[in-house]
Coordinates of C-alpha atoms in Angstrom, one line a residue:
M1 CA 40.7 -16.6 -60.9
I2 CA 41.1 -14.2 -58.1
H3 CA 44.8 -14.7 -57.9
I4 CA 45.2 -14.1 -61.6
R5 CA 43.3 -10.9 -61.2
K6 CA 45.6 -9.7 -58.4
I7 CA 48.6 -10.6 -60.5
I8 CA 47.3 -8.6 -63.4
L9 CA 46.6 -5.6 -61.2
I10 CA 50.0 -5.8 -59.6
C11 CA 51.6 -5.9 -63.1
L12 CA 49.6 -2.9 -64.2
L13 CA 50.7 -1.0 -61.1
F14 CA 54.3 -2.0 -61.8
M15 CA 54.1 -0.9 -65.5
T16 CA 52.4 2.3 -64.5
S17 CA 55.2 3.0 -62.0
V18 CA 57.9 2.2 -64.5
N19 CA 56.4 4.5 -67.1
S20 CA 56.0 7.2 -64.5
A21 CA 59.6 6.7 -63.4
V22 CA 60.8 7.0 -67.0
S23 CA 58.8 10.1 -67.7
T24 CA 59.9 11.8 -64.5
E25 CA 63.5 10.6 -64.5
S26 CA 64.8 14.0 -65.6
S27 CA 62.6 15.9 -63.2
S28 CA 63.7 16.8 -59.8
E29 CA 62.2 15.5 -56.5
D30 CA 60.6 18.8 -55.9
D31 CA 58.1 18.2 -58.7
E32 CA 56.5 15.2 -57.0
P33 CA 52.8 15.5 -56.0
E34 CA 51.9 16.1 -52.3
F35 CA 48.8 15.3 -50.3
M36 CA 46.9 18.4 -49.3
R37 CA 45.5 16.7 -46.2
P38 CA 45.0 13.2 -44.7
V39 CA 42.2 11.1 -45.9
G40 CA 40.8 10.9 -42.4
N41 CA 38.4 8.6 -40.7
V42 CA 34.7 8.3 -41.7
T43 CA 31.8 7.0 -39.6
V44 CA 28.4 6.2 -41.1
P45 CA 25.3 4.2 -40.0
V46 CA 24.8 1.0 -41.7
G47 CA 22.9 1.4 -45.0
K48 CA 24.2 4.9 -45.6
E49 CA 26.7 6.0 -48.2
A50 CA 30.3 6.4 -47.1
I51 CA 32.8 8.8 -48.9
L52 CA 36.6 8.7 -48.5
T53 CA 38.4 11.8 -50.0
C54 CA 41.9 11.9 -51.2
A55 CA 43.2 15.5 -51.8
V56 CA 46.3 15.8 -54.0
D57 CA 47.9 19.1 -55.0
D58 CA 49.0 18.1 -58.4
L59 CA 49.6 14.6 -59.7
K60 CA 52.0 15.9 -62.3
G61 CA 51.5 12.8 -64.5
H62 CA 51.5 10.3 -61.7
N63 CA 48.8 7.7 -61.1
L64 CA 46.5 7.4 -58.1
G65 CA 44.7 4.3 -56.7
W66 CA 42.6 3.1 -53.8
V67 CA 43.6 -0.1 -51.9
R68 CA 41.7 -1.9 -49.1
L69 CA 44.2 -2.8 -46.5
S70 CA 42.6 -5.8 -44.8
D71 CA 43.1 -8.0 -47.9
N72 CA 45.3 -5.6 -50.1
T73 CA 42.6 -5.4 -52.7
V74 CA 43.2 -2.7 -55.3
L75 CA 39.8 -1.0 -55.8
T76 CA 40.6 1.7 -58.3
L77 CA 43.6 2.8 -60.5
H78 CA 43.7 6.3 -61.9
G79 CA 40.0 6.7 -62.4
K80 CA 39.3 3.0 -63.3
L81 CA 37.2 0.7 -61.1
L82 CA 39.0 -2.6 -60.8
M83 CA 36.2 -4.5 -58.9
T84 CA 32.8 -5.7 -59.9
N85 CA 30.9 -4.6 -56.8
S86 CA 28.6 -1.9 -58.0
R87 CA 28.4 -0.4 -54.6
F88 CA 31.9 1.0 -55.1
F89 CA 32.7 3.9 -57.5
L90 CA 35.2 6.7 -58.0
T91 CA 34.7 10.4 -58.7
H92 CA 37.2 13.2 -59.6
D93 CA 36.6 16.9 -59.7
N94 CA 39.4 17.3 -62.4
R95 CA 41.5 19.2 -59.9
H96 CA 42.6 18.0 -56.5
L97 CA 39.9 15.6 -55.1
W98 CA 39.7 11.9 -55.7
K99 CA 36.7 10.3 -53.9
L100 CA 35.9 6.7 -53.2
H101 CA 32.2 6.1 -52.7
I102 CA 30.6 3.1 -51.0
R103 CA 26.9 3.0 -51.4
Q104 CA 24.6 1.2 -48.9
S105 CA 27.5 0.5 -46.5
M106 CA 27.6 -2.8 -44.7
E107 CA 29.3 -4.1 -41.6
S108 CA 31.8 -5.9 -43.9
D109 CA 32.9 -2.5 -45.3
R110 CA 34.3 -1.6 -41.9
D111 CA 38.0 -1.4 -42.8
C112 CA 40.9 1.0 -43.5
Y113 CA 41.5 2.3 -47.1
M114 CA 44.7 3.7 -48.5
C115 CA 45.0 6.4 -51.2
Q116 CA 48.4 5.7 -53.0
I117 CA 50.4 7.7 -55.5
N118 CA 53.0 5.8 -57.6
T119 CA 55.9 8.2 -57.1
K120 CA 59.6 7.0 -57.1
I121 CA 59.1 6.4 -53.4
M122 CA 55.4 5.5 -53.1
K123 CA 53.3 8.1 -51.2
S124 CA 50.1 7.1 -49.4
S125 CA 47.4 8.4 -47.0
I126 CA 45.2 6.1 -45.0
G127 CA 41.6 6.6 -43.7
C128 CA 39.4 4.1 -41.8
L129 CA 35.7 3.6 -42.3
D130 CA 33.6 2.7 -39.3
V131 CA 30.0 1.5 -39.9
L132 CA 27.7 2.0 -37.0
V133 CA 25.0 -0.7 -36.4
P134 CA 21.8 0.0 -34.4
P135 CA 21.2 -2.2 -31.3
D136 CA 19.7 -5.6 -31.6
I137 CA 18.7 -8.2 -28.9
K138 CA 19.7 -11.7 -29.7
N139 CA 17.5 -14.6 -28.7
E140 CA 20.5 -16.6 -27.9
G141 CA 21.7 -15.6 -24.4
T142 CA 18.6 -13.7 -23.6
S143 CA 16.1 -15.0 -21.0
S144 CA 12.7 -16.1 -22.1
D145 CA 9.5 -15.9 -19.9
T146 CA 10.4 -17.4 -16.6
E147 CA 8.4 -19.0 -13.8
V148 CA 9.8 -19.7 -10.3
A149 CA 8.5 -20.5 -6.8
E150 CA 8.2 -17.8 -4.3
G151 CA 11.4 -17.5 -2.2
A152 CA 13.6 -18.8 -5.0
N153 CA 16.4 -16.9 -6.8
V154 CA 16.3 -16.0 -10.5
T155 CA 18.6 -14.1 -13.0
L156 CA 17.2 -12.3 -16.1
R157 CA 19.7 -11.8 -19.0
C158 CA 19.7 -9.6 -22.1
N159 CA 22.1 -10.2 -24.9
A160 CA 22.3 -7.1 -27.0
S161 CA 24.6 -6.4 -30.0
G162 CA 25.4 -3.3 -32.1
V163 CA 28.2 -0.9 -32.9
P164 CA 29.0 0.8 -30.6
K165 CA 28.2 -1.7 -27.9
P166 CA 24.6 -0.9 -26.7
K167 CA 23.8 0.1 -23.2
V168 CA 21.2 -2.3 -21.6
T169 CA 18.6 -0.8 -19.2
W170 CA 16.0 -2.8 -17.3
K171 CA 12.6 -1.4 -16.3
R172 CA 9.2 -2.8 -15.2
E173 CA 6.4 -2.5 -17.7
D174 CA 4.0 -1.4 -15.0
G175 CA 6.3 1.3 -13.8
A176 CA 6.9 -0.3 -10.4
H177 CA 10.2 -0.3 -8.6
I178 CA 12.8 -3.1 -9.2
K179 CA 13.8 -4.7 -5.9
L180 CA 17.4 -5.9 -5.7
K181 CA 19.1 -7.4 -2.6
G182 CA 21.4 -4.9 -0.9
R183 CA 20.3 -2.0 -3.1
P184 CA 17.6 0.5 -2.7
D185 CA 14.5 0.1 -4.9
T186 CA 14.9 1.9 -8.2
D187 CA 12.9 2.6 -11.4
S188 CA 15.7 1.2 -13.6
V189 CA 18.8 -0.9 -13.5
V190 CA 21.7 -0.7 -16.1
G191 CA 23.5 -4.0 -17.0
D192 CA 23.3 -7.0 -19.1
Q193 CA 21.5 -9.0 -16.3
I194 CA 19.6 -8.5 -13.0
D195 CA 19.7 -10.9 -10.1
L196 CA 16.5 -11.3 -8.1
V197 CA 17.1 -13.0 -4.7
N198 CA 14.3 -14.5 -2.5
V199 CA 11.6 -13.6 -5.1
H200 CA 8.3 -12.3 -3.7
R201 CA 5.0 -12.3 -5.4
S202 CA 5.1 -8.5 -5.6
Q203 CA 8.1 -8.9 -8.0
M204 CA 6.0 -10.8 -10.5
G205 CA 5.3 -9.0 -13.8
S206 CA 6.9 -8.0 -17.1
Y207 CA 10.4 -6.7 -17.2
M208 CA 11.6 -4.7 -20.2
C209 CA 15.2 -5.1 -21.5
I210 CA 16.0 -1.9 -23.5
A211 CA 19.1 -1.7 -25.6
S212 CA 20.3 1.6 -27.1
N213 CA 23.5 3.2 -28.6
E214 CA 24.3 6.1 -30.9
V215 CA 22.3 4.7 -33.8
P216 CA 18.5 4.9 -33.5
P217 CA 16.2 3.2 -32.9
A218 CA 16.5 1.6 -29.5
V219 CA 15.1 -1.9 -29.2
S220 CA 13.5 -3.7 -26.3
K221 CA 12.2 -7.1 -25.3
R222 CA 9.6 -8.1 -22.7
I223 CA 10.5 -10.9 -20.3
S224 CA 7.6 -12.1 -18.0
L225 CA 8.4 -13.3 -14.5
N226 CA 5.7 -15.4 -13.0
V227 CA 5.9 -16.4 -9.3
E228 CA 4.1 -19.4 -7.9
F229 CA 2.5 -18.8 -4.4
E230 CA -0.3 -20.0 -2.2
S231 CA -3.6 -18.6 -3.4
K232 CA -5.9 -16.5 -1.2
M233 CA -9.4 -15.0 -1.5
T234 CA -10.7 -12.1 0.6
I235 CA -14.0 -10.3 0.6
G236 CA -15.0 -6.7 1.5
N237 CA -17.9 -7.0 3.9
K238 CA -19.6 -10.2 5.0
Q239 CA -23.0 -8.5 5.4
V240 CA -24.4 -5.7 3.2
G241 CA -27.9 -4.2 3.6
S242 CA -30.0 -2.5 1.1
V243 CA -33.6 -1.2 0.8
L244 CA -35.8 -2.3 -2.0
G245 CA -35.0 -0.3 -5.1
G246 CA -31.6 0.7 -3.8
T247 CA -28.1 0.1 -5.3
V248 CA -25.5 -2.2 -3.6
V249 CA -21.8 -3.0 -4.4
L250 CA -20.2 -6.3 -3.4
T251 CA -16.4 -6.8 -3.7
C252 CA -13.7 -9.5 -3.4
Q253 CA -10.0 -9.9 -4.1
A254 CA -8.0 -12.9 -5.2
E255 CA -4.3 -13.3 -4.7
M256 CA -3.8 -16.0 -7.4
Y257 CA -1.8 -16.8 -10.5
P258 CA -2.7 -17.7 -13.1
V259 CA -6.4 -16.8 -13.3
N260 CA -8.5 -17.9 -16.2
Y261 CA -11.9 -16.4 -15.2
I262 CA -13.9 -15.3 -12.2
V263 CA -17.7 -15.7 -11.6
W264 CA -20.3 -14.5 -9.1
T265 CA -23.1 -16.8 -7.8
L266 CA -26.2 -16.3 -5.7
N267 CA -26.9 -19.0 -3.1
D268 CA -24.3 -21.1 -4.9
Q269 CA -26.7 -21.7 -7.8
H270 CA -25.6 -22.2 -11.4
P271 CA -25.4 -20.8 -14.0
P272 CA -23.5 -17.8 -12.4
L273 CA -24.7 -14.2 -12.6
S274 CA -24.1 -12.6 -16.0
Q275 CA -23.3 -9.1 -17.1
G276 CA -26.3 -7.0 -18.1
G277 CA -29.6 -5.8 -16.8
R278 CA -29.4 -4.8 -13.2
H279 CA -26.0 -6.6 -12.7
T280 CA -22.7 -4.9 -13.6
I281 CA -19.6 -7.1 -13.2
Q282 CA -16.1 -5.6 -13.2
E283 CA -12.6 -7.1 -12.7
W284 CA -9.1 -5.8 -13.1
R285 CA -5.6 -7.0 -12.3
D286 CA -2.9 -5.3 -10.2
S287 CA 0.2 -7.5 -10.5
Y288 CA -0.7 -10.7 -8.6
M289 CA -4.0 -9.3 -7.2
W290 CA -7.3 -9.6 -9.0
H291 CA -10.1 -7.3 -8.0
M292 CA -13.8 -8.2 -8.6
K293 CA -16.8 -5.9 -8.1
L294 CA -20.5 -6.7 -8.5
T295 CA -23.0 -3.8 -8.7
I296 CA -26.7 -4.5 -8.3
T297 CA -29.1 -1.7 -9.1
D298 CA -32.9 -1.4 -8.3
V299 CA -32.6 -4.2 -5.7
A300 CA -35.6 -6.6 -5.7
K301 CA -36.8 -9.3 -3.3
E302 CA -35.2 -12.1 -5.3
D303 CA -31.8 -10.3 -5.0
Y304 CA -31.5 -11.0 -1.2
G305 CA -29.4 -14.0 -0.3
Y306 CA -25.8 -15.2 -0.1
Y307 CA -23.3 -14.2 -2.8
R308 CA -19.9 -15.8 -3.6
C309 CA -17.1 -15.0 -6.0
T310 CA -15.0 -17.9 -7.3
A311 CA -11.8 -17.8 -9.4
Y312 CA -10.8 -20.6 -11.7
S313 CA -7.4 -21.5 -13.1
S314 CA -5.9 -24.5 -14.9
R315 CA -4.5 -25.6 -11.5
E316 CA -7.2 -24.9 -8.9
I317 CA -10.6 -23.4 -8.0
L318 CA -10.5 -20.7 -5.4
A319 CA -13.8 -19.8 -3.7
G320 CA -14.3 -17.0 -1.3
D321 CA -16.6 -16.7 1.8
T322 CA -20.2 -15.7 1.2
I323 CA -21.5 -12.2 1.4
R324 CA -25.0 -11.8 2.8
L325 CA -27.3 -9.3 1.2
Y326 CA -30.2 -8.5 3.5
E327 CA -33.2 -6.2 3.3
I328 CA -33.3 -2.9 5.2
I329 CA -36.9 -2.0 6.1
P330 CA -37.3 1.8 6.4
V331 CA -38.7 3.1 9.7
T332 CA -41.4 5.7 9.5
T333 CA -41.5 8.4 12.3
T334 CA -44.3 10.8 13.3
P335 CA -43.1 14.4 13.7
P336 CA -43.4 15.8 17.2
S337 CA -46.4 18.0 18.1
T338 CA -45.8 21.7 18.2
T339 CA -48.4 22.2 21.0
S340 CA -47.0 21.9 24.6
T341 CA -48.8 22.1 28.0
T342 CA -47.2 24.0 30.8
T343 CA -48.4 23.3 34.3
Q344 CA -47.5 25.7 37.1
R345 CA -48.5 25.6 40.8
L346 CA -49.8 28.8 42.5
T347 CA -51.0 29.0 46.1
T348 CA -53.3 31.8 47.2
I349 CA -53.2 32.7 50.9
R350 CA -56.4 34.0 52.6
P351 CA -55.8 37.0 54.9
R352 CA -55.8 36.0 58.6
K353 CA -58.5 37.3 60.9
P354 CA -57.5 40.2 63.3
R355 CA -56.6 39.2 66.8
T356 CA -59.1 40.2 69.6
T357 CA -57.7 42.4 72.4
T358 CA -59.3 43.3 75.8
T359 CA -59.0 46.8 77.3
T360 CA -60.6 48.8 80.1
S361 CA -61.1 51.7 77.9
T362 CA -64.1 52.4 75.7
Q363 CA -62.1 51.1 72.7
K364 CA -64.2 49.2 70.3
T365 CA -63.4 45.6 69.6
P366 CA -62.8 44.4 66.1
E367 CA -66.2 42.7 66.1
Q368 CA -67.8 46.2 66.3
F369 CA -66.4 47.1 62.9
Q370 CA -68.1 46.0 59.8
D371 CA -66.7 43.1 57.9
S372 CA -63.7 44.0 55.8
Q373 CA -65.7 43.0 52.8
T374 CA -68.2 45.7 53.6
I375 CA -65.6 48.3 54.5
F376 CA -63.5 47.6 51.3
P377 CA -66.0 46.4 48.7
Y378 CA -63.2 46.5 46.1
L379 CA -61.3 43.7 47.9
E380 CA -62.5 40.6 46.1
L381 CA -60.9 37.5 47.4
P382 CA -61.8 34.1 46.0
R383 CA -64.0 32.3 48.6
E384 CA -65.3 29.3 46.9
G385 CA -63.3 26.4 45.5
V386 CA -60.2 26.6 43.4
I387 CA -59.7 28.1 40.0
Y388 CA -58.4 26.0 37.0
I389 CA -57.3 27.7 33.9
E390 CA -56.6 25.3 31.1
N391 CA -55.7 26.5 27.6
G392 CA -57.1 29.9 28.5
V393 CA -60.4 28.6 29.8
K394 CA -61.4 29.3 33.4
K395 CA -62.8 26.3 35.4
D396 CA -64.1 26.2 39.0
G397 CA -63.1 23.5 41.4
A398 CA -63.9 22.4 45.0
I399 CA -62.5 23.7 48.2
N400 CA -59.8 21.4 49.4
N401 CA -59.9 22.5 53.1
P402 CA -63.2 24.1 54.0
S403 CA -62.6 24.2 57.8
S404 CA -59.5 26.4 57.4
G405 CA -60.9 28.5 54.6
R406 CA -57.5 28.3 52.9
R407 CA -57.8 28.3 49.1
S408 CA -56.6 25.3 47.1
D409 CA -53.9 25.4 44.4
V410 CA -54.7 27.3 41.2
I411 CA -53.5 25.6 38.1
L412 CA -52.5 27.9 35.3
N413 CA -51.9 26.5 31.8
S414 CA -50.7 29.6 30.1
S415 CA -48.2 32.4 30.7
T416 CA -51.0 35.0 30.7
A417 CA -52.9 33.3 33.6
T418 CA -49.7 33.2 35.6
A419 CA -49.1 36.9 35.2
Q420 CA -52.7 37.7 36.1
S421 CA -52.5 35.6 39.3
A422 CA -49.3 37.3 40.3
V423 CA -50.9 40.8 39.9
R424 CA -53.9 39.7 41.9
E425 CA -51.8 38.3 44.8
A426 CA -49.8 41.5 45.0
A427 CA -53.0 43.6 45.1
Q428 CA -54.4 41.4 47.9
L429 CA -51.3 41.8 50.0
F430 CA -51.4 45.6 49.5
L431 CA -55.1 45.8 50.5
L432 CA -54.4 43.6 53.6
A433 CA -51.6 46.0 54.7
V434 CA -53.9 49.0 54.3
F435 CA -56.6 47.3 56.3
W436 CA -54.3 46.6 59.3
L437 CA -53.0 50.1 59.1
V438 CA -56.5 51.5 59.4
M439 CA -57.3 49.2 62.3
I440 CA -54.2 50.3 64.2
M441 CA -54.8 54.0 63.7
S442 CA -58.5 53.6 64.9
G443 CA -57.4 51.9 68.1
A444 CA -54.9 54.6 68.8
Q445 CA -57.5 57.3 68.6
L446 CA -59.8 55.5 71.0

């Protein structure tokens, strides 16, 4: 049926050409129509309408048609659509422009199209249609979620299609650097695949394969890389103290994959501690590291003991060391007294007796003079005991050495008493000096 249709179309073109040749036989070659400009190439995204324009100065009775070159299919002939595909249609502005419209363009419409005029020597102009296709990532040829042992090598692949060919960019979903052997760490890698050599647990995570070209939108696929390694549990502090009514935080970290759930126990008793009340349990994951935190508020007697965090997976149970929570008993202190006692030692010296001299003159001896106490009644020297002054109160004491007549120490317990004693001692020395001066002068006169 298709061949018969082509034969009919060819006959129609032949008959049209014969009629045109007959009608223009007498005309000169200068009267033939000319293309005003080439049809030109057209590019549209898939799903959009494509328009190819054929501009002719004047057909002058000739016929014009559109032909698809890949299979030589005649699409239109002088304003008539010769195919049943409703996405194709023809418009004419009754002057120079003949337009071939392709609605909702598809990848199969990507082809070259010829605008043809049935002159004596056929004239034509060709334009090609390019249909752009947004990127797509095919499951075939693209890596799925992968699990490898630590130290192994692994290759992640991304098979992207589209027109033009998409650019493939790799990134880590958590924003961490991608580590490739022989290359510096980088935020992103361009290429259809990435090769990870001697994989470390820190490279575990989700890798994003992002495909983009000139046609939006870009597409991406997440590929999870899981690394098997030896599990390890660590704790923050082995001993933590708290007063009654205080708040305490216990922490532990698990290097483990996968992790189904994590629990806290007190003295290895079950059921484990639960969220709520005075207990706040928090956990979060950082790549292969799980962080656990237990906060206890308003600590009571029954909270003291040994705590342990335990991680469970489908493969193993990982228990950490115990953390001892002990009671801190507050120590009460008495503030120091603001009263202080100052003890000072002061020695009072009794004046020595005048020496006795023997002369042949009528000079009087010192015994002939009255006692110094009588001559100088204002000279009051302490004769009995010692003087104690304690907190401003005067107290009498005993004589330490009665035979010598030397006064004992005087204890002063205040700065005022010390000053008074110093003044008294100075006065005594002054009076003693005056006494000896008078005695010397009296002896000289005699």
